[in-house]
Amino acid sequence: MARNRKLGRPTDQRLAMLKCLTTDLILHGKIQTTETRAKEVKAIADSIIALAVKEKDNFEMVDVKVITAKLDDKGNKETVKATSKNGKEYLKVVKEEKTVSRQKDMPTRLNARKKIMRMINKVKDENGKNIDLPGKLFNEIAPKYADRVGGYTRIIKIGQRRGDAAPIVILELI
């Protein structure tokens, strides 16, 4: 007997589809799909969220020295003229050193982050910047479910698809 549903797809396509559906569920909070796909995604999403809830507070704050370019009031880098060894002048960017407090994951949280990243896709926003979905799981979703033991998603049946009468459901985070 198979451990999971085949969903009528080859293994690579099935895993890619489930990864995309799981990513969309975490990103948007709910998705509309067929019932069998939703049941598979529900199992994956619940395991990811349970992992995030378990490791949500497992970090320490550390002070890190960061060297950045000094910016003027318009947001441009400040430059000064400098002379090279052979006598030529060039523009040199002015640097400033700051101490910033950052979160450092403990080893088990880092391992959980890597596991989560294997189960979801990388996503970019409309400006082309990466969205930190593991960070969203740890910082936004996991605190909501801290007092809950399992059952982080729900399936709501909404009827049948018009073309092939497949049962359609909404899978959402509770």
mmCIF file of C-alpha atoms in Angstrom:
data_model
loop_
_atom_site.group_PDB
_atom_site.id
_atom_site.type_symbol
_atom_site.label_atom_id
_atom_site.label_comp_id
_atom_site.label_asym_id
_atom_site.label_seq_id
_atom_site.Cartn_x
_atom_site.Cartn_y
_atom_site.Cartn_z
ATOM 1 C CA MET A 1 0.000 0.000 0.000
ATOM 2 C CA ALA A 2 1.307 3.462 -0.911
ATOM 3 C CA ARG A 3 2.109 5.960 1.810
ATOM 4 C CA ASN A 4 0.668 8.916 -0.038
ATOM 5 C CA ARG A 5 -1.671 9.634 -2.915
ATOM 6 C CA LYS A 6 -0.215 9.549 -6.431
ATOM 7 C CA LEU A 7 -2.651 12.212 -7.717
ATOM 8 C CA GLY A 8 -2.286 10.910 -11.279
ATOM 9 C CA ARG A 9 1.141 12.488 -11.753
ATOM 10 C CA PRO A 10 4.735 11.299 -12.016
ATOM 11 C CA THR A 11 6.740 11.723 -8.820
ATOM 12 C CA ASP A 12 8.638 14.878 -9.829
ATOM 13 C CA GLN A 13 5.501 16.669 -11.038
ATOM 14 C CA ARG A 14 3.526 15.590 -7.970
ATOM 15 C CA LEU A 15 6.194 16.831 -5.540
ATOM 16 C CA ALA A 16 6.539 20.132 -7.419
ATOM 17 C CA MET A 17 2.754 20.626 -7.377
ATOM 18 C CA LEU A 18 2.513 19.914 -3.639
ATOM 19 C CA LYS A 19 5.444 22.231 -2.958
ATOM 20 C CA CYS A 20 3.738 25.048 -4.895
ATOM 21 C CA LEU A 21 0.401 24.508 -3.167
ATOM 22 C CA THR A 22 2.066 24.470 0.260
ATOM 23 C CA THR A 23 3.961 27.672 -0.558
ATOM 24 C CA ASP A 24 0.757 29.396 -1.683
ATOM 25 C CA LEU A 25 -1.070 28.273 1.462
ATOM 26 C CA ILE A 26 1.619 29.746 3.718
ATOM 27 C CA LEU A 27 1.918 32.912 1.639
ATOM 28 C CA HIS A 28 -1.796 33.698 1.204
ATOM 29 C CA GLY A 29 -3.426 31.848 4.112
ATOM 30 C CA LYS A 30 -5.858 29.895 1.934
ATOM 31 C CA ILE A 31 -6.053 28.131 -1.406
ATOM 32 C CA GLN A 32 -8.772 26.558 -3.541
ATOM 33 C CA THR A 33 -7.998 23.111 -4.942
ATOM 34 C CA THR A 34 -9.365 19.586 -5.280
ATOM 35 C CA GLU A 35 -10.116 17.555 -2.182
ATOM 36 C CA THR A 36 -7.384 14.935 -2.652
ATOM 37 C CA ARG A 37 -4.712 17.563 -3.282
ATOM 38 C CA ALA A 38 -5.906 19.506 -0.249
ATOM 39 C CA LYS A 39 -5.601 16.441 1.979
ATOM 40 C CA GLU A 40 -1.984 15.944 0.903
ATOM 41 C CA VAL A 41 -1.113 19.640 1.324
ATOM 42 C CA LYS A 42 -2.835 19.692 4.729
ATOM 43 C CA ALA A 43 -0.501 16.985 6.023
ATOM 44 C CA ILE A 44 2.590 18.826 4.733
ATOM 45 C CA ALA A 45 1.462 22.237 5.999
ATOM 46 C CA ASP A 46 0.539 20.903 9.452
ATOM 47 C CA SER A 47 3.968 19.290 9.829
ATOM 48 C CA ILE A 48 5.734 22.501 8.749
ATOM 49 C CA ILE A 49 3.701 24.663 11.126
ATOM 50 C CA ALA A 50 4.206 22.191 13.997
ATOM 51 C CA LEU A 51 7.958 22.402 13.395
ATOM 52 C CA ALA A 52 7.813 26.216 13.391
ATOM 53 C CA VAL A 53 5.744 26.281 16.600
ATOM 54 C CA LYS A 54 8.222 23.978 18.326
ATOM 55 C CA GLU A 55 11.243 26.120 17.370
ATOM 56 C CA LYS A 56 9.713 29.628 17.411
ATOM 57 C CA ASP A 57 11.588 30.884 20.493
ATOM 58 C CA ASN A 58 14.840 29.001 19.971
ATOM 59 C CA PHE A 59 17.179 31.887 19.089
ATOM 60 C CA GLU A 60 19.476 34.395 20.739
ATOM 61 C CA MET A 61 20.140 38.066 20.059
ATOM 62 C CA VAL A 62 23.731 38.935 19.163
ATOM 63 C CA ASP A 63 25.427 42.260 18.413
ATOM 64 C CA VAL A 64 27.109 42.333 15.013
ATOM 65 C CA LYS A 65 29.384 45.011 13.562
ATOM 66 C CA VAL A 66 28.163 46.060 10.136
ATOM 67 C CA ILE A 67 30.151 48.231 7.739
ATOM 68 C CA THR A 68 27.953 50.092 5.266
ATOM 69 C CA ALA A 69 28.301 52.973 2.860
ATOM 70 C CA LYS A 70 27.429 56.335 4.381
ATOM 71 C CA LEU A 71 24.379 57.859 2.696
ATOM 72 C CA ASP A 72 23.554 61.532 2.190
ATOM 73 C CA ASP A 73 20.100 63.069 2.706
ATOM 74 C CA LYS A 74 18.959 61.968 -0.798
ATOM 75 C CA GLY A 75 19.984 58.343 -0.199
ATOM 76 C CA ASN A 76 23.088 58.442 -2.412
ATOM 77 C CA LYS A 77 26.468 57.112 -1.299
ATOM 78 C CA GLU A 78 28.877 59.750 -0.042
ATOM 79 C CA THR A 79 32.252 59.823 -1.807
ATOM 80 C CA VAL A 80 35.595 61.542 -1.277
ATOM 81 C CA LYS A 81 38.459 62.054 -3.694
ATOM 82 C CA ALA A 82 41.479 59.857 -3.095
ATOM 83 C CA THR A 83 44.817 59.457 -4.854
ATOM 84 C CA SER A 84 46.187 56.110 -5.919
ATOM 85 C CA LYS A 85 49.846 55.002 -5.697
ATOM 86 C CA ASN A 86 50.501 56.039 -9.282
ATOM 87 C CA GLY A 87 49.086 59.533 -8.715
ATOM 88 C CA LYS A 88 45.627 59.166 -10.288
ATOM 89 C CA GLU A 89 42.565 60.518 -8.509
ATOM 90 C CA TYR A 90 39.439 58.441 -7.985
ATOM 91 C CA LEU A 91 36.260 58.571 -5.935
ATOM 92 C CA LYS A 92 36.206 56.485 -2.773
ATOM 93 C CA VAL A 93 32.972 55.581 -0.930
ATOM 94 C CA VAL A 94 32.836 56.703 2.701
ATOM 95 C CA LYS A 95 32.159 53.752 5.029
ATOM 96 C CA GLU A 96 30.566 53.784 8.458
ATOM 97 C CA GLU A 97 30.560 51.079 11.101
ATOM 98 C CA LYS A 98 27.455 50.299 13.136
ATOM 99 C CA THR A 99 26.615 47.741 15.789
ATOM 100 C CA VAL A 100 23.337 46.006 15.008
ATOM 101 C CA SER A 101 21.424 43.523 17.162
ATOM 102 C CA ARG A 102 20.377 40.456 15.129
ATOM 103 C CA GLN A 103 18.673 37.137 15.705
ATOM 104 C CA LYS A 104 20.953 34.111 15.666
ATOM 105 C CA ASP A 105 19.226 30.754 15.262
ATOM 106 C CA MET A 106 20.209 27.965 17.600
ATOM 107 C CA PRO A 107 21.245 24.704 15.864
ATOM 108 C CA THR A 108 17.841 23.001 16.152
ATOM 109 C CA ARG A 109 16.009 26.070 14.816
ATOM 110 C CA LEU A 110 18.502 26.314 11.958
ATOM 111 C CA ASN A 111 17.841 22.670 11.128
ATOM 112 C CA ALA A 112 14.081 23.324 11.244
ATOM 113 C CA ARG A 113 14.533 26.324 8.917
ATOM 114 C CA LYS A 114 16.410 24.133 6.422
ATOM 115 C CA LYS A 115 13.704 21.450 6.576
ATOM 116 C CA ILE A 116 11.023 24.063 5.937
ATOM 117 C CA MET A 117 12.991 25.504 3.027
ATOM 118 C CA ARG A 118 13.124 22.036 1.434
ATOM 119 C CA MET A 119 9.313 21.775 1.572
ATOM 120 C CA ILE A 120 8.439 25.215 0.127
ATOM 121 C CA ASN A 121 9.526 27.314 -2.846
ATOM 122 C CA LYS A 122 11.326 30.640 -2.838
ATOM 123 C CA VAL A 123 8.935 33.515 -3.519
ATOM 124 C CA LYS A 124 9.505 37.064 -4.736
ATOM 125 C CA ASP A 125 7.207 40.031 -4.253
ATOM 126 C CA GLU A 126 6.118 42.420 -7.018
ATOM 127 C CA ASN A 127 9.340 44.442 -6.633
ATOM 128 C CA GLY A 128 11.546 41.377 -7.158
ATOM 129 C CA LYS A 129 12.689 41.052 -3.547
ATOM 130 C CA ASN A 130 12.695 37.642 -1.860
ATOM 131 C CA ILE A 131 9.984 36.978 0.716
ATOM 132 C CA ASP A 132 11.276 35.151 3.790
ATOM 133 C CA LEU A 133 8.616 32.455 4.203
ATOM 134 C CA PRO A 134 10.465 30.536 6.955
ATOM 135 C CA GLY A 135 10.749 33.848 8.794
ATOM 136 C CA LYS A 136 7.024 34.427 8.298
ATOM 137 C CA LEU A 137 6.336 30.968 9.706
ATOM 138 C CA PHE A 138 8.516 31.536 12.793
ATOM 139 C CA ASN A 139 7.545 35.169 13.485
ATOM 140 C CA GLU A 140 3.891 35.476 12.392
ATOM 141 C CA ILE A 141 2.200 32.088 12.024
ATOM 142 C CA ALA A 142 3.838 30.098 14.858
ATOM 143 C CA PRO A 143 2.969 32.602 17.651
ATOM 144 C CA LYS A 144 -0.714 32.408 16.603
ATOM 145 C CA TYR A 145 -0.695 28.640 17.122
ATOM 146 C CA ALA A 146 1.555 28.493 20.210
ATOM 147 C CA ASP A 147 -1.224 27.227 22.499
ATOM 148 C CA ARG A 148 -2.720 24.886 19.885
ATOM 149 C CA VAL A 149 -1.718 21.215 19.558
ATOM 150 C CA GLY A 150 -2.081 20.253 15.889
ATOM 151 C CA GLY A 151 -4.913 20.991 13.490
ATOM 152 C CA TYR A 152 -3.545 24.206 12.023
ATOM 153 C CA THR A 153 -5.500 23.976 8.750
ATOM 154 C CA ARG A 154 -9.107 23.291 7.799
ATOM 155 C CA ILE A 155 -10.786 21.996 4.661
ATOM 156 C CA ILE A 156 -14.111 23.541 3.612
ATOM 157 C CA LYS A 157 -16.024 21.772 0.846
ATOM 158 C CA ILE A 158 -17.500 24.161 -1.715
ATOM 159 C CA GLY A 159 -18.950 21.860 -4.359
ATOM 160 C CA GLN A 160 -17.958 20.242 -7.621
ATOM 161 C CA ARG A 161 -15.931 21.613 -10.495
ATOM 162 C CA ARG A 162 -18.054 22.265 -13.553
ATOM 163 C CA GLY A 163 -15.903 20.499 -16.163
ATOM 164 C CA ASP A 164 -15.131 17.141 -14.545
ATOM 165 C CA ALA A 165 -17.217 17.181 -11.349
ATOM 166 C CA ALA A 166 -14.107 16.954 -9.142
ATOM 167 C CA PRO A 167 -14.847 17.923 -5.528
ATOM 168 C CA ILE A 168 -13.413 21.419 -4.889
ATOM 169 C CA VAL A 169 -12.447 22.633 -1.417
ATOM 170 C CA ILE A 170 -10.877 25.633 0.255
ATOM 171 C CA LEU A 171 -7.844 24.818 2.389
ATOM 172 C CA GLU A 172 -7.098 27.566 4.888
ATOM 173 C CA LEU A 173 -5.052 28.285 7.974
ATOM 174 C CA ILE A 174 -7.257 28.416 11.069
#
